[in-house]
Amino acid sequence: MAQDKAVRRRAAHLGPEKRRPLILDSALQVYLAHGYRGTSMQAVANAAGVTKPVVYECFRNRDELLLALLAREETRLFDAVIAALPKTPDFDNIQALIESGLEAFLTAATGAPDSWRVVFESSRNSDSPVSQRVQAARETVTGRLRDLVMMYLATFQVEDSERKAPVLAALLASICESCGRMIIVERQPWTPTDLAQYVSRLMTLGVKRA
């Protein structure tokens, strides 16, 4: 008990700017263990070893705290994925393009599994602001995929490309998320490389003729 009080007193000397990353780290662990409904300001305070008013000095409420957490984890993940993607896509080898993109995504996901668990857990609470933020991020990613698909379809002069591109982009986004869930949440026996190779082969068997 005395040690716990000492930890709380030391934490009080930190300013909000320095304390926020520590609060976010604690919120991440609480959220992963208890989900959206089980994450309270008191629970985060307990995990961080501070009082609840200290948490409120950093974030006005639970949703603001969780949105800040999600924004931080999104930045980490998107930076890792974008850095791993090919800078000049080779549309003449669509299987290799899908494989390299999916492998980059899965490698980034497995390198930060807790971040992806936040995304997967958030999708279970469709009415929460956190879930709405996840949906907005998905729409952004799908939009980028749609642009890439449009470039591919134009290269091969596929008819009715404007109608077909959103379908293919949505399928690609769903496949990426499903593969990430398989490896991270369900712990299925795949490596990012093996799963990316298998999925890219499946997709390219009929993609040019669809």
mmCIF file of C-alpha atoms in Angstrom:
data_model
loop_
_atom_site.group_PDB
_atom_site.id
_atom_site.type_symbol
_atom_site.label_atom_id
_atom_site.label_comp_id
_atom_site.label_asym_id
_atom_site.label_seq_id
_atom_site.Cartn_x
_atom_site.Cartn_y
_atom_site.Cartn_z
ATOM 1 C CA MET A 1 0.000 0.000 0.000
ATOM 2 C CA ALA A 2 2.795 2.429 0.898
ATOM 3 C CA GLN A 3 4.575 1.608 -2.355
ATOM 4 C CA ASP A 4 1.364 2.220 -4.350
ATOM 5 C CA LYS A 5 0.951 5.650 -2.717
ATOM 6 C CA ALA A 6 4.544 6.472 -3.540
ATOM 7 C CA VAL A 7 3.970 5.633 -7.197
ATOM 8 C CA ARG A 8 0.900 7.897 -7.275
ATOM 9 C CA ARG A 9 2.802 10.778 -5.657
ATOM 10 C CA ARG A 10 5.642 10.498 -8.176
ATOM 11 C CA ALA A 11 3.178 10.435 -11.080
ATOM 12 C CA ALA A 12 1.625 13.695 -9.867
ATOM 13 C CA HIS A 13 4.893 15.557 -10.589
ATOM 14 C CA LEU A 14 4.576 14.882 -14.330
ATOM 15 C CA GLY A 15 2.823 17.441 -16.502
ATOM 16 C CA PRO A 16 -0.131 16.364 -18.675
ATOM 17 C CA GLU A 17 1.928 16.366 -21.886
ATOM 18 C CA LYS A 18 4.498 13.947 -20.473
ATOM 19 C CA ARG A 19 1.861 11.887 -18.709
ATOM 20 C CA ARG A 20 -0.449 11.327 -21.705
ATOM 21 C CA PRO A 21 1.705 8.637 -23.361
ATOM 22 C CA LEU A 22 1.842 6.743 -20.057
ATOM 23 C CA ILE A 23 -1.928 7.012 -19.663
ATOM 24 C CA LEU A 24 -2.393 5.768 -23.238
ATOM 25 C CA ASP A 25 -0.120 2.787 -22.589
ATOM 26 C CA SER A 26 -2.230 1.852 -19.578
ATOM 27 C CA ALA A 27 -5.478 2.430 -21.481
ATOM 28 C CA LEU A 28 -4.270 0.066 -24.198
ATOM 29 C CA GLN A 29 -3.813 -2.768 -21.732
ATOM 30 C CA VAL A 30 -7.173 -2.126 -20.035
ATOM 31 C CA TYR A 31 -8.974 -1.954 -23.371
ATOM 32 C CA LEU A 32 -7.432 -5.203 -24.585
ATOM 33 C CA ALA A 33 -8.369 -6.959 -21.360
ATOM 34 C CA HIS A 34 -11.884 -5.570 -20.865
ATOM 35 C CA GLY A 35 -13.075 -4.042 -24.153
ATOM 36 C CA TYR A 36 -14.868 -0.736 -24.688
ATOM 37 C CA ARG A 37 -17.547 -1.176 -22.037
ATOM 38 C CA GLY A 38 -15.065 -2.399 -19.451
ATOM 39 C CA THR A 39 -12.660 0.506 -19.922
ATOM 40 C CA SER A 40 -13.355 3.232 -17.376
ATOM 41 C CA MET A 41 -11.316 6.204 -16.271
ATOM 42 C CA GLN A 42 -10.928 4.552 -12.876
ATOM 43 C CA ALA A 43 -9.661 1.329 -14.428
ATOM 44 C CA VAL A 44 -7.113 3.257 -16.478
ATOM 45 C CA ALA A 45 -6.060 5.217 -13.405
ATOM 46 C CA ASN A 46 -5.549 1.984 -11.477
ATOM 47 C CA ALA A 47 -3.480 0.491 -14.283
ATOM 48 C CA ALA A 48 -1.363 3.635 -14.536
ATOM 49 C CA GLY A 49 -0.844 3.861 -10.780
ATOM 50 C CA VAL A 50 -2.419 7.328 -10.514
ATOM 51 C CA THR A 51 -5.658 8.798 -9.206
ATOM 52 C CA LYS A 52 -8.682 9.303 -11.466
ATOM 53 C CA PRO A 53 -8.373 13.119 -11.398
ATOM 54 C CA VAL A 54 -4.895 12.727 -12.856
ATOM 55 C CA VAL A 55 -6.355 10.869 -15.837
ATOM 56 C CA TYR A 56 -8.982 13.601 -16.255
ATOM 57 C CA GLU A 57 -6.192 16.185 -16.412
ATOM 58 C CA CYS A 58 -5.016 14.468 -19.594
ATOM 59 C CA PHE A 59 -8.339 13.495 -21.182
ATOM 60 C CA ARG A 60 -11.820 14.936 -20.603
ATOM 61 C CA ASN A 61 -13.628 11.583 -20.789
ATOM 62 C CA ARG A 62 -13.317 7.939 -21.805
ATOM 63 C CA ASP A 63 -14.144 8.466 -25.465
ATOM 64 C CA GLU A 64 -11.563 11.207 -25.855
ATOM 65 C CA LEU A 65 -9.001 8.921 -24.224
ATOM 66 C CA LEU A 66 -9.834 5.957 -26.456
ATOM 67 C CA LEU A 67 -9.951 8.068 -29.606
ATOM 68 C CA ALA A 68 -6.484 9.373 -28.778
ATOM 69 C CA LEU A 69 -5.319 5.801 -28.223
ATOM 70 C CA LEU A 70 -6.779 4.683 -31.550
ATOM 71 C CA ALA A 71 -5.230 7.636 -33.384
ATOM 72 C CA ARG A 72 -1.811 6.745 -31.989
ATOM 73 C CA GLU A 73 -2.083 3.078 -32.911
ATOM 74 C CA GLU A 74 -3.452 3.885 -36.382
ATOM 75 C CA THR A 75 -0.467 6.127 -37.084
ATOM 76 C CA ARG A 76 1.963 3.396 -36.077
ATOM 77 C CA LEU A 77 0.251 0.811 -38.259
ATOM 78 C CA PHE A 78 -0.309 2.928 -41.362
ATOM 79 C CA ASP A 79 3.272 4.187 -41.292
ATOM 80 C CA ALA A 80 4.539 0.602 -41.159
ATOM 81 C CA VAL A 81 2.292 -0.563 -44.003
ATOM 82 C CA ILE A 82 3.041 2.386 -46.281
ATOM 83 C CA ALA A 83 6.780 2.024 -45.707
ATOM 84 C CA ALA A 84 6.635 -1.629 -46.759
ATOM 85 C CA LEU A 85 4.521 -1.198 -49.903
ATOM 86 C CA PRO A 86 6.244 -1.132 -53.322
ATOM 87 C CA LYS A 87 6.940 2.427 -54.468
ATOM 88 C CA THR A 88 6.316 1.593 -58.147
ATOM 89 C CA PRO A 89 3.534 -1.039 -58.504
ATOM 90 C CA ASP A 90 4.096 -3.576 -61.274
ATOM 91 C CA PHE A 91 0.652 -4.063 -62.796
ATOM 92 C CA ASP A 92 2.009 -6.605 -65.254
ATOM 93 C CA ASN A 93 2.468 -9.017 -62.340
ATOM 94 C CA ILE A 94 -0.727 -8.611 -60.340
ATOM 95 C CA GLN A 95 -0.062 -11.706 -58.216
ATOM 96 C CA ALA A 96 3.261 -10.277 -57.037
ATOM 97 C CA LEU A 97 1.613 -6.911 -56.378
ATOM 98 C CA ILE A 98 -1.147 -8.419 -54.226
ATOM 99 C CA GLU A 99 1.339 -10.677 -52.461
ATOM 100 C CA SER A 100 3.759 -7.867 -51.599
ATOM 101 C CA GLY A 101 0.958 -5.571 -50.418
ATOM 102 C CA LEU A 102 -0.713 -8.219 -48.266
ATOM 103 C CA GLU A 103 2.602 -9.380 -46.833
ATOM 104 C CA ALA A 104 3.469 -5.773 -45.928
ATOM 105 C CA PHE A 105 0.126 -5.389 -44.181
ATOM 106 C CA LEU A 106 0.415 -8.678 -42.265
ATOM 107 C CA THR A 107 4.039 -8.039 -41.312
ATOM 108 C CA ALA A 108 3.076 -4.648 -39.894
ATOM 109 C CA ALA A 109 0.108 -6.213 -38.096
ATOM 110 C CA THR A 110 2.118 -8.997 -36.468
ATOM 111 C CA GLY A 111 4.794 -6.483 -35.504
ATOM 112 C CA ALA A 112 2.212 -4.525 -33.484
ATOM 113 C CA PRO A 113 -0.433 -7.090 -32.494
ATOM 114 C CA ASP A 114 -1.865 -5.036 -29.637
ATOM 115 C CA SER A 115 -2.576 -2.174 -32.015
ATOM 116 C CA TRP A 116 -4.544 -4.426 -34.316
ATOM 117 C CA ARG A 117 -6.446 -5.971 -31.430
ATOM 118 C CA VAL A 118 -7.678 -2.469 -30.623
ATOM 119 C CA VAL A 119 -9.075 -2.235 -34.160
ATOM 120 C CA PHE A 120 -10.684 -5.674 -34.042
ATOM 121 C CA GLU A 121 -12.174 -5.111 -30.586
ATOM 122 C CA SER A 122 -13.569 -1.726 -31.620
ATOM 123 C CA SER A 123 -15.599 -3.264 -34.441
ATOM 124 C CA ARG A 124 -17.754 -5.080 -31.866
ATOM 125 C CA ASN A 125 -19.273 -1.850 -30.557
ATOM 126 C CA SER A 126 -20.921 -0.237 -33.557
ATOM 127 C CA ASP A 127 -22.451 2.576 -31.499
ATOM 128 C CA SER A 128 -19.240 3.790 -29.877
ATOM 129 C CA PRO A 129 -17.232 6.814 -31.105
ATOM 130 C CA VAL A 130 -14.179 4.560 -31.235
ATOM 131 C CA SER A 131 -15.937 2.176 -33.620
ATOM 132 C CA GLN A 132 -17.029 5.114 -35.765
ATOM 133 C CA ARG A 133 -13.409 6.243 -35.965
ATOM 134 C CA VAL A 134 -12.358 2.738 -37.050
ATOM 135 C CA GLN A 135 -15.030 2.752 -39.764
ATOM 136 C CA ALA A 136 -13.805 6.120 -41.043
ATOM 137 C CA ALA A 137 -10.249 4.760 -41.219
ATOM 138 C CA ARG A 138 -11.482 1.719 -43.141
ATOM 139 C CA GLU A 139 -13.224 3.954 -45.636
ATOM 140 C CA THR A 140 -10.010 5.912 -46.139
ATOM 141 C CA VAL A 141 -8.008 2.745 -46.770
ATOM 142 C CA THR A 142 -10.672 1.371 -49.110
ATOM 143 C CA GLY A 143 -10.587 4.640 -51.040
ATOM 144 C CA ARG A 144 -6.842 4.311 -51.555
ATOM 145 C CA LEU A 145 -7.291 0.713 -52.665
ATOM 146 C CA ARG A 146 -10.009 1.817 -55.083
ATOM 147 C CA ASP A 147 -7.599 4.282 -56.706
ATOM 148 C CA LEU A 148 -5.024 1.517 -57.072
ATOM 149 C CA VAL A 149 -7.616 -0.848 -58.546
ATOM 150 C CA MET A 150 -8.749 1.814 -61.026
ATOM 151 C CA MET A 151 -5.169 2.159 -62.237
ATOM 152 C CA TYR A 152 -4.929 -1.607 -62.658
ATOM 153 C CA LEU A 153 -8.238 -1.905 -64.530
ATOM 154 C CA ALA A 154 -7.282 0.986 -66.806
ATOM 155 C CA THR A 155 -3.966 -0.694 -67.601
ATOM 156 C CA PHE A 156 -5.799 -3.763 -68.884
ATOM 157 C CA GLN A 157 -8.659 -1.738 -70.392
ATOM 158 C CA VAL A 158 -11.296 -3.578 -68.372
ATOM 159 C CA GLU A 159 -14.811 -2.546 -69.317
ATOM 160 C CA ASP A 160 -17.107 -0.874 -66.787
ATOM 161 C CA SER A 161 -14.131 -0.221 -64.499
ATOM 162 C CA GLU A 162 -15.814 2.546 -62.470
ATOM 163 C CA ARG A 163 -18.530 0.133 -61.355
ATOM 164 C CA LYS A 164 -16.176 -2.797 -60.782
ATOM 165 C CA ALA A 165 -13.378 -0.961 -58.922
ATOM 166 C CA PRO A 166 -15.327 -0.363 -55.657
ATOM 167 C CA VAL A 167 -16.266 -4.060 -55.540
ATOM 168 C CA LEU A 168 -12.686 -5.242 -55.926
ATOM 169 C CA ALA A 169 -11.369 -2.616 -53.483
ATOM 170 C CA ALA A 170 -13.891 -3.662 -50.816
ATOM 171 C CA LEU A 171 -12.955 -7.319 -51.316
ATOM 172 C CA LEU A 172 -9.257 -6.525 -50.954
ATOM 173 C CA ALA A 173 -9.869 -4.545 -47.752
ATOM 174 C CA SER A 174 -11.975 -7.371 -46.288
ATOM 175 C CA ILE A 175 -9.353 -9.956 -47.202
ATOM 176 C CA CYS A 176 -6.594 -7.955 -45.517
ATOM 177 C CA GLU A 177 -8.593 -7.571 -42.316
ATOM 178 C CA SER A 178 -9.688 -11.225 -42.300
ATOM 179 C CA CYS A 179 -6.117 -12.428 -42.775
ATOM 180 C CA GLY A 180 -4.935 -10.160 -39.963
ATOM 181 C CA ARG A 181 -7.630 -11.533 -37.679
ATOM 182 C CA MET A 182 -6.654 -15.120 -38.542
ATOM 183 C CA ILE A 183 -3.039 -14.596 -37.554
ATOM 184 C CA ILE A 184 -3.382 -12.205 -34.604
ATOM 185 C CA VAL A 185 -6.694 -13.008 -32.934
ATOM 186 C CA GLU A 186 -7.356 -16.613 -33.955
ATOM 187 C CA ARG A 187 -3.638 -17.520 -33.999
ATOM 188 C CA GLN A 188 -4.005 -19.757 -37.023
ATOM 189 C CA PRO A 189 -0.761 -21.453 -38.160
ATOM 190 C CA TRP A 190 0.249 -19.035 -40.924
ATOM 191 C CA THR A 191 3.191 -16.713 -41.344
ATOM 192 C CA PRO A 192 2.605 -13.382 -43.119
ATOM 193 C CA THR A 193 4.673 -14.585 -46.074
ATOM 194 C CA ASP A 194 2.930 -17.958 -46.469
ATOM 195 C CA LEU A 195 -0.566 -16.512 -46.107
ATOM 196 C CA ALA A 196 0.156 -13.668 -48.544
ATOM 197 C CA GLN A 197 1.470 -16.137 -51.123
ATOM 198 C CA TYR A 198 -1.542 -18.427 -50.772
ATOM 199 C CA VAL A 199 -4.143 -15.649 -50.914
ATOM 200 C CA SER A 200 -2.510 -13.902 -53.880
ATOM 201 C CA ARG A 201 -2.551 -17.162 -55.845
ATOM 202 C CA LEU A 202 -6.238 -17.665 -55.063
ATOM 203 C CA MET A 203 -7.159 -14.141 -56.089
ATOM 204 C CA THR A 204 -5.251 -14.089 -59.373
ATOM 205 C CA LEU A 205 -6.678 -17.320 -60.730
ATOM 206 C CA GLY A 206 -9.693 -15.485 -62.069
ATOM 207 C CA VAL A 207 -9.194 -11.768 -61.466
ATOM 208 C CA LYS A 208 -8.417 -10.889 -65.093
ATOM 209 C CA ARG A 209 -11.449 -12.784 -66.406
ATOM 210 C CA ALA A 210 -14.006 -11.541 -63.810
#
